[in-house]
mmCIF file of C-alpha atoms in Angstrom:
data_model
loop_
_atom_site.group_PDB
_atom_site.id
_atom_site.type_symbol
_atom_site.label_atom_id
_atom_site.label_comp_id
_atom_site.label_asym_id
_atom_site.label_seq_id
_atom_site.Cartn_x
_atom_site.Cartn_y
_atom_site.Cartn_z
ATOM 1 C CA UNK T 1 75.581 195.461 134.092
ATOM 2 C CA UNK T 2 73.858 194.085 137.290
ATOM 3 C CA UNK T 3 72.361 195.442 140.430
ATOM 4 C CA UNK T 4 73.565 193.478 143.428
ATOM 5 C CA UNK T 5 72.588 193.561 147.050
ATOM 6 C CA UNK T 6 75.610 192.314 148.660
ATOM 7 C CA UNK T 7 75.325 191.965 152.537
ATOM 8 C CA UNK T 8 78.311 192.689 154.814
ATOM 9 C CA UNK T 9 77.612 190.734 158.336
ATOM 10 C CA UNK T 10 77.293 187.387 156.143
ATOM 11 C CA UNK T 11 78.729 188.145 152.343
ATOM 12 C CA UNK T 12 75.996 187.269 150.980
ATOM 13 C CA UNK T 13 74.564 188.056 147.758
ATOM 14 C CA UNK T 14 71.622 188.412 145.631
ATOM 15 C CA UNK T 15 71.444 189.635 142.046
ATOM 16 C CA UNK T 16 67.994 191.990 141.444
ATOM 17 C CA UNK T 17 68.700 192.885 138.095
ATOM 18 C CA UNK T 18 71.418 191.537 135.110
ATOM 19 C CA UNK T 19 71.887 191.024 131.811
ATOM 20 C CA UNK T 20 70.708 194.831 131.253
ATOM 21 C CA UNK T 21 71.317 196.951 128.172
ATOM 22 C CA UNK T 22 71.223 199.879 129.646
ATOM 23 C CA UNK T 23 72.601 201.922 132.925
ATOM 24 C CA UNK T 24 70.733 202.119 136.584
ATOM 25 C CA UNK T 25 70.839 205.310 138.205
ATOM 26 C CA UNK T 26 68.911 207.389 141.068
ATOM 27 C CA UNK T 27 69.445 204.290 143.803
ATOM 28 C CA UNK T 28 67.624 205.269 146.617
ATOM 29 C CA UNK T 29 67.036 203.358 150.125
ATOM 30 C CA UNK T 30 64.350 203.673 152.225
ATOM 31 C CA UNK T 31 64.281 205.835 155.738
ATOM 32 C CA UNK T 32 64.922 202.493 157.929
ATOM 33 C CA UNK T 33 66.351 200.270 155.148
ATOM 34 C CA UNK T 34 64.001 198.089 154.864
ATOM 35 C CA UNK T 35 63.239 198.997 150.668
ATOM 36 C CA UNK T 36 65.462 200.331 148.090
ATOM 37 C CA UNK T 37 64.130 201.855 144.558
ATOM 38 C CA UNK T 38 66.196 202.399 141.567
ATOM 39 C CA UNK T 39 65.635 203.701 137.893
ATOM 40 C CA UNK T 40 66.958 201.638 135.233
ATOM 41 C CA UNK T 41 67.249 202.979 131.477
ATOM 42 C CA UNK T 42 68.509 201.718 128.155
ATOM 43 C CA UNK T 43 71.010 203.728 126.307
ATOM 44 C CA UNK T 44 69.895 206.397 123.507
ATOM 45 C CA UNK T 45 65.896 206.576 124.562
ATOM 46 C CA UNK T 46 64.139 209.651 127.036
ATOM 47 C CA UNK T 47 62.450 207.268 129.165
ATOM 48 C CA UNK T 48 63.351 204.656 132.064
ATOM 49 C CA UNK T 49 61.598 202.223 134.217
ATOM 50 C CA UNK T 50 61.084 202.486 138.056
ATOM 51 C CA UNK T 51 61.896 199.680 140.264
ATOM 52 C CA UNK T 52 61.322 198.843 144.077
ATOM 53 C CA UNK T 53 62.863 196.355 145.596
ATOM 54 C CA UNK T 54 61.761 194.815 149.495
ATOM 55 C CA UNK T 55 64.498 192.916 151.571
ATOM 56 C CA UNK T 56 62.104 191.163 153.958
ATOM 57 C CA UNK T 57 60.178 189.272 151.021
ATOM 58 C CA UNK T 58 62.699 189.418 147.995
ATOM 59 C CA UNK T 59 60.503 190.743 145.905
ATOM 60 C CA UNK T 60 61.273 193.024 143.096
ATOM 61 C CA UNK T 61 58.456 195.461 141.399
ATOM 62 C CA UNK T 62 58.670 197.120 138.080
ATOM 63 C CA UNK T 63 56.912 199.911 136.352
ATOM 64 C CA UNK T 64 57.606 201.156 132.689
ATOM 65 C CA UNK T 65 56.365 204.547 130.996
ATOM 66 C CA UNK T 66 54.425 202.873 129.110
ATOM 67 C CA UNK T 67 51.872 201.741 131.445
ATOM 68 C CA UNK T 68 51.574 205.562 132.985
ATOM 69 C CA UNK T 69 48.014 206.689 131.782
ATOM 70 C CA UNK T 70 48.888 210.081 131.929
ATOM 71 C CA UNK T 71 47.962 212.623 129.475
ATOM 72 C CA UNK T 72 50.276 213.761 126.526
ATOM 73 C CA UNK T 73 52.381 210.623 126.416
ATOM 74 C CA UNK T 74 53.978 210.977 129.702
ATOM 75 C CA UNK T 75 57.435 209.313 130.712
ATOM 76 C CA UNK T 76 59.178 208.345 133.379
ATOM 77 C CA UNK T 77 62.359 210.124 133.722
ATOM 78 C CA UNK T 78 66.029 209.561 135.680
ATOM 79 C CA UNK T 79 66.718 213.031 136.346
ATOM 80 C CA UNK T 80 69.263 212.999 138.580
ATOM 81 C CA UNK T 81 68.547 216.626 139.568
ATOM 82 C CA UNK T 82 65.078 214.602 141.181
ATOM 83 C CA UNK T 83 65.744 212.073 143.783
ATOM 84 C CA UNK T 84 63.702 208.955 144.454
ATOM 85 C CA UNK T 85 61.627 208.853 147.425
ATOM 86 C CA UNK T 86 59.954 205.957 149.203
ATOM 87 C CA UNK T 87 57.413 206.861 151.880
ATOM 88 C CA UNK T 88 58.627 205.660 155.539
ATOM 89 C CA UNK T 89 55.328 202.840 155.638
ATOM 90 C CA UNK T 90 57.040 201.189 152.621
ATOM 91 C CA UNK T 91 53.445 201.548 150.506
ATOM 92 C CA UNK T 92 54.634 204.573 148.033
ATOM 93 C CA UNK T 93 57.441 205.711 145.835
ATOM 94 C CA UNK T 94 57.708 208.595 144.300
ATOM 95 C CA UNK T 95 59.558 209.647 140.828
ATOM 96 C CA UNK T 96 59.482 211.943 138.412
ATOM 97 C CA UNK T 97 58.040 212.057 135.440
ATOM 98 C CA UNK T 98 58.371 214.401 131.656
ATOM 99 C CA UNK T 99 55.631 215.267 129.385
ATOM 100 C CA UNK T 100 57.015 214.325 125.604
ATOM 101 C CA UNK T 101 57.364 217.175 123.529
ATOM 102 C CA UNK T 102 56.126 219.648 125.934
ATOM 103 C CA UNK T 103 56.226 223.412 124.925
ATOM 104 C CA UNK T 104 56.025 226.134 127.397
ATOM 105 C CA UNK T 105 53.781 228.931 125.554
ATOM 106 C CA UNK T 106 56.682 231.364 123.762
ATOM 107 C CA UNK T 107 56.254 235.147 124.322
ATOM 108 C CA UNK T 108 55.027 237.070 120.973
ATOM 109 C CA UNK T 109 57.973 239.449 121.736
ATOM 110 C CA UNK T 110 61.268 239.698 123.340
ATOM 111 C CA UNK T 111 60.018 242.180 126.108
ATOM 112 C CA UNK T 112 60.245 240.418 129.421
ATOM 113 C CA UNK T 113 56.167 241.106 130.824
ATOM 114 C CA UNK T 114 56.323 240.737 134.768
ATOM 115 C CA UNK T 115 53.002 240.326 136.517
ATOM 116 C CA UNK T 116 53.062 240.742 140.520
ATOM 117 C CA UNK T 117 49.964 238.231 140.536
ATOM 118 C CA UNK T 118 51.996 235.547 138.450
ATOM 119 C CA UNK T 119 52.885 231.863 140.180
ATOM 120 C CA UNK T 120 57.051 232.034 139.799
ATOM 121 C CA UNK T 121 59.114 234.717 139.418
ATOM 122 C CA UNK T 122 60.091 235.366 135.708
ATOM 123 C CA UNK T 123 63.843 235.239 135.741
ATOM 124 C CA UNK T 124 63.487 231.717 138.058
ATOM 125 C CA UNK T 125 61.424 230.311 135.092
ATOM 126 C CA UNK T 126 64.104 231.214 132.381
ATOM 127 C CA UNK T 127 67.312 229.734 134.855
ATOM 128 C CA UNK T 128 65.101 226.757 135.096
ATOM 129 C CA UNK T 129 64.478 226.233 131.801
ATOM 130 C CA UNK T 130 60.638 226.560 132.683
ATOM 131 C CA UNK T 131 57.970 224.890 134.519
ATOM 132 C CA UNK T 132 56.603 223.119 131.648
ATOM 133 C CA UNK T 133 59.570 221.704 130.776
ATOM 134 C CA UNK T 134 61.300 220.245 133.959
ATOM 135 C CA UNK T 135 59.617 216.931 135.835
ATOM 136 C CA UNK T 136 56.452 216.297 137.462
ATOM 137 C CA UNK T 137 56.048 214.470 140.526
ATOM 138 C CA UNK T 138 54.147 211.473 140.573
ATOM 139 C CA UNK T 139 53.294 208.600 143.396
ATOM 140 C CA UNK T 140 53.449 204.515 142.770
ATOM 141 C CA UNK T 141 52.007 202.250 144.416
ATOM 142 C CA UNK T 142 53.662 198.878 143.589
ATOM 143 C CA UNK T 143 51.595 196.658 145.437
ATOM 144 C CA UNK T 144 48.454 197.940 143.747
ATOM 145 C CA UNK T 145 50.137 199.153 140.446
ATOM 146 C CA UNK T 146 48.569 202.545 140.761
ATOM 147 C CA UNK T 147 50.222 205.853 139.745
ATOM 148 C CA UNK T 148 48.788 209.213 140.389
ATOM 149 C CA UNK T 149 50.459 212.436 139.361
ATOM 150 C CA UNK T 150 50.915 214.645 142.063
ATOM 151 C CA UNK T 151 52.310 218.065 140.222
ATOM 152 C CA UNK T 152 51.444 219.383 136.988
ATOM 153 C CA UNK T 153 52.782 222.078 134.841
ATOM 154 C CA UNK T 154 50.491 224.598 136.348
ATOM 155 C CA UNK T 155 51.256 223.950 139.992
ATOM 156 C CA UNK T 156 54.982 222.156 139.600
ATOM 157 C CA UNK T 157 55.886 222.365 143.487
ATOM 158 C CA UNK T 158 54.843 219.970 146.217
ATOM 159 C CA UNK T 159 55.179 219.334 149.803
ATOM 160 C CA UNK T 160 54.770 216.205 151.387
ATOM 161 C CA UNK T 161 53.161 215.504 155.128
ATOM 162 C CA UNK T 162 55.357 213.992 157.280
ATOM 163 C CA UNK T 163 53.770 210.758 157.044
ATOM 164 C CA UNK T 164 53.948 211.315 152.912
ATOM 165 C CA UNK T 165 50.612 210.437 152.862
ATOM 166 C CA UNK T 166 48.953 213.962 152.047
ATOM 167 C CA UNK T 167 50.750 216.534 149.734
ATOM 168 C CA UNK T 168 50.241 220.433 149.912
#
């Protein structure tokens, strides 16, 4: 399997990835086209790697889980239920990310407790599969190589500013 930019006003070509044991999902492009990011993983494993790919200077960047420095042995993940997102300057992409083997805190009993004061509504929580379970939002910055989560299980929704460079 390969991932080929192919253009149409010259038929051109260029390979960005081959040879690949795995599948590529999640292609995304950037707002004016200028970027494109992609997650790429290998067959039978939980995580995948994040790539970002610029036209103007051919130049492909690559992050694995493995170099996340998150806490509890974070991964990147393909979820197609969570898009890719590159900011419109070109600086940030954003991607989702699991916690391994993360367990919501089980009830004691089968009775359904409902709190007014709590975060998400109980019933949304259990069609979801839960907060602590689904992906976490994170930013990259590939020309710097720095990652910073942006959700957590505790507060699991974000906003971004219109520039994407603040987050509510």
């Amino acid at each position: 399997t390969s991932v080929t930019l192919l253009n149409l006003k010259n038929a051109s070509h260029e390979i960005l990835l081959s040879d690949f044991a795995g599948s590529y999902s999640n292609l995304v492009w950037q707002n004016n086209g200028k970027s494109l990011a992609f997650n790429s993983r290998v067959d039978n494993q939980d995580y995948a790697s994040l790539h970002y790919y610029i036209l103007q200077t051919n130049k492909l960047y690559t992050i694995d889980s493995d170099r996340l420095q998150f806490p509890n042995e974070s991964f990147i993940s393909d979820d197609p239920n969570f898009k890719l997102r590159i900011s419109d300057d070109g600086e940030r992409v954003f991607f989702n990310y699991k916690i391994k083997n993360s367990s919501e805190p089980q009830p004691e009993s089968p009775v359904e407790i409902w709190n007014g004061n709590d975060q998400f509504v109980y019933s949304d929580e259990n069609i979801l599969g839960g907060f602590y379970k689904s992906p976490k939002v994170a930013s990259w910055n590939p020309f710097s190589g720095i990652v910073v989560p942006l959700t957590t299980p505790e507060l699991p929704k974000i906003m971004l500013s219109g520039n994407q460079k603040y987050a509510l």
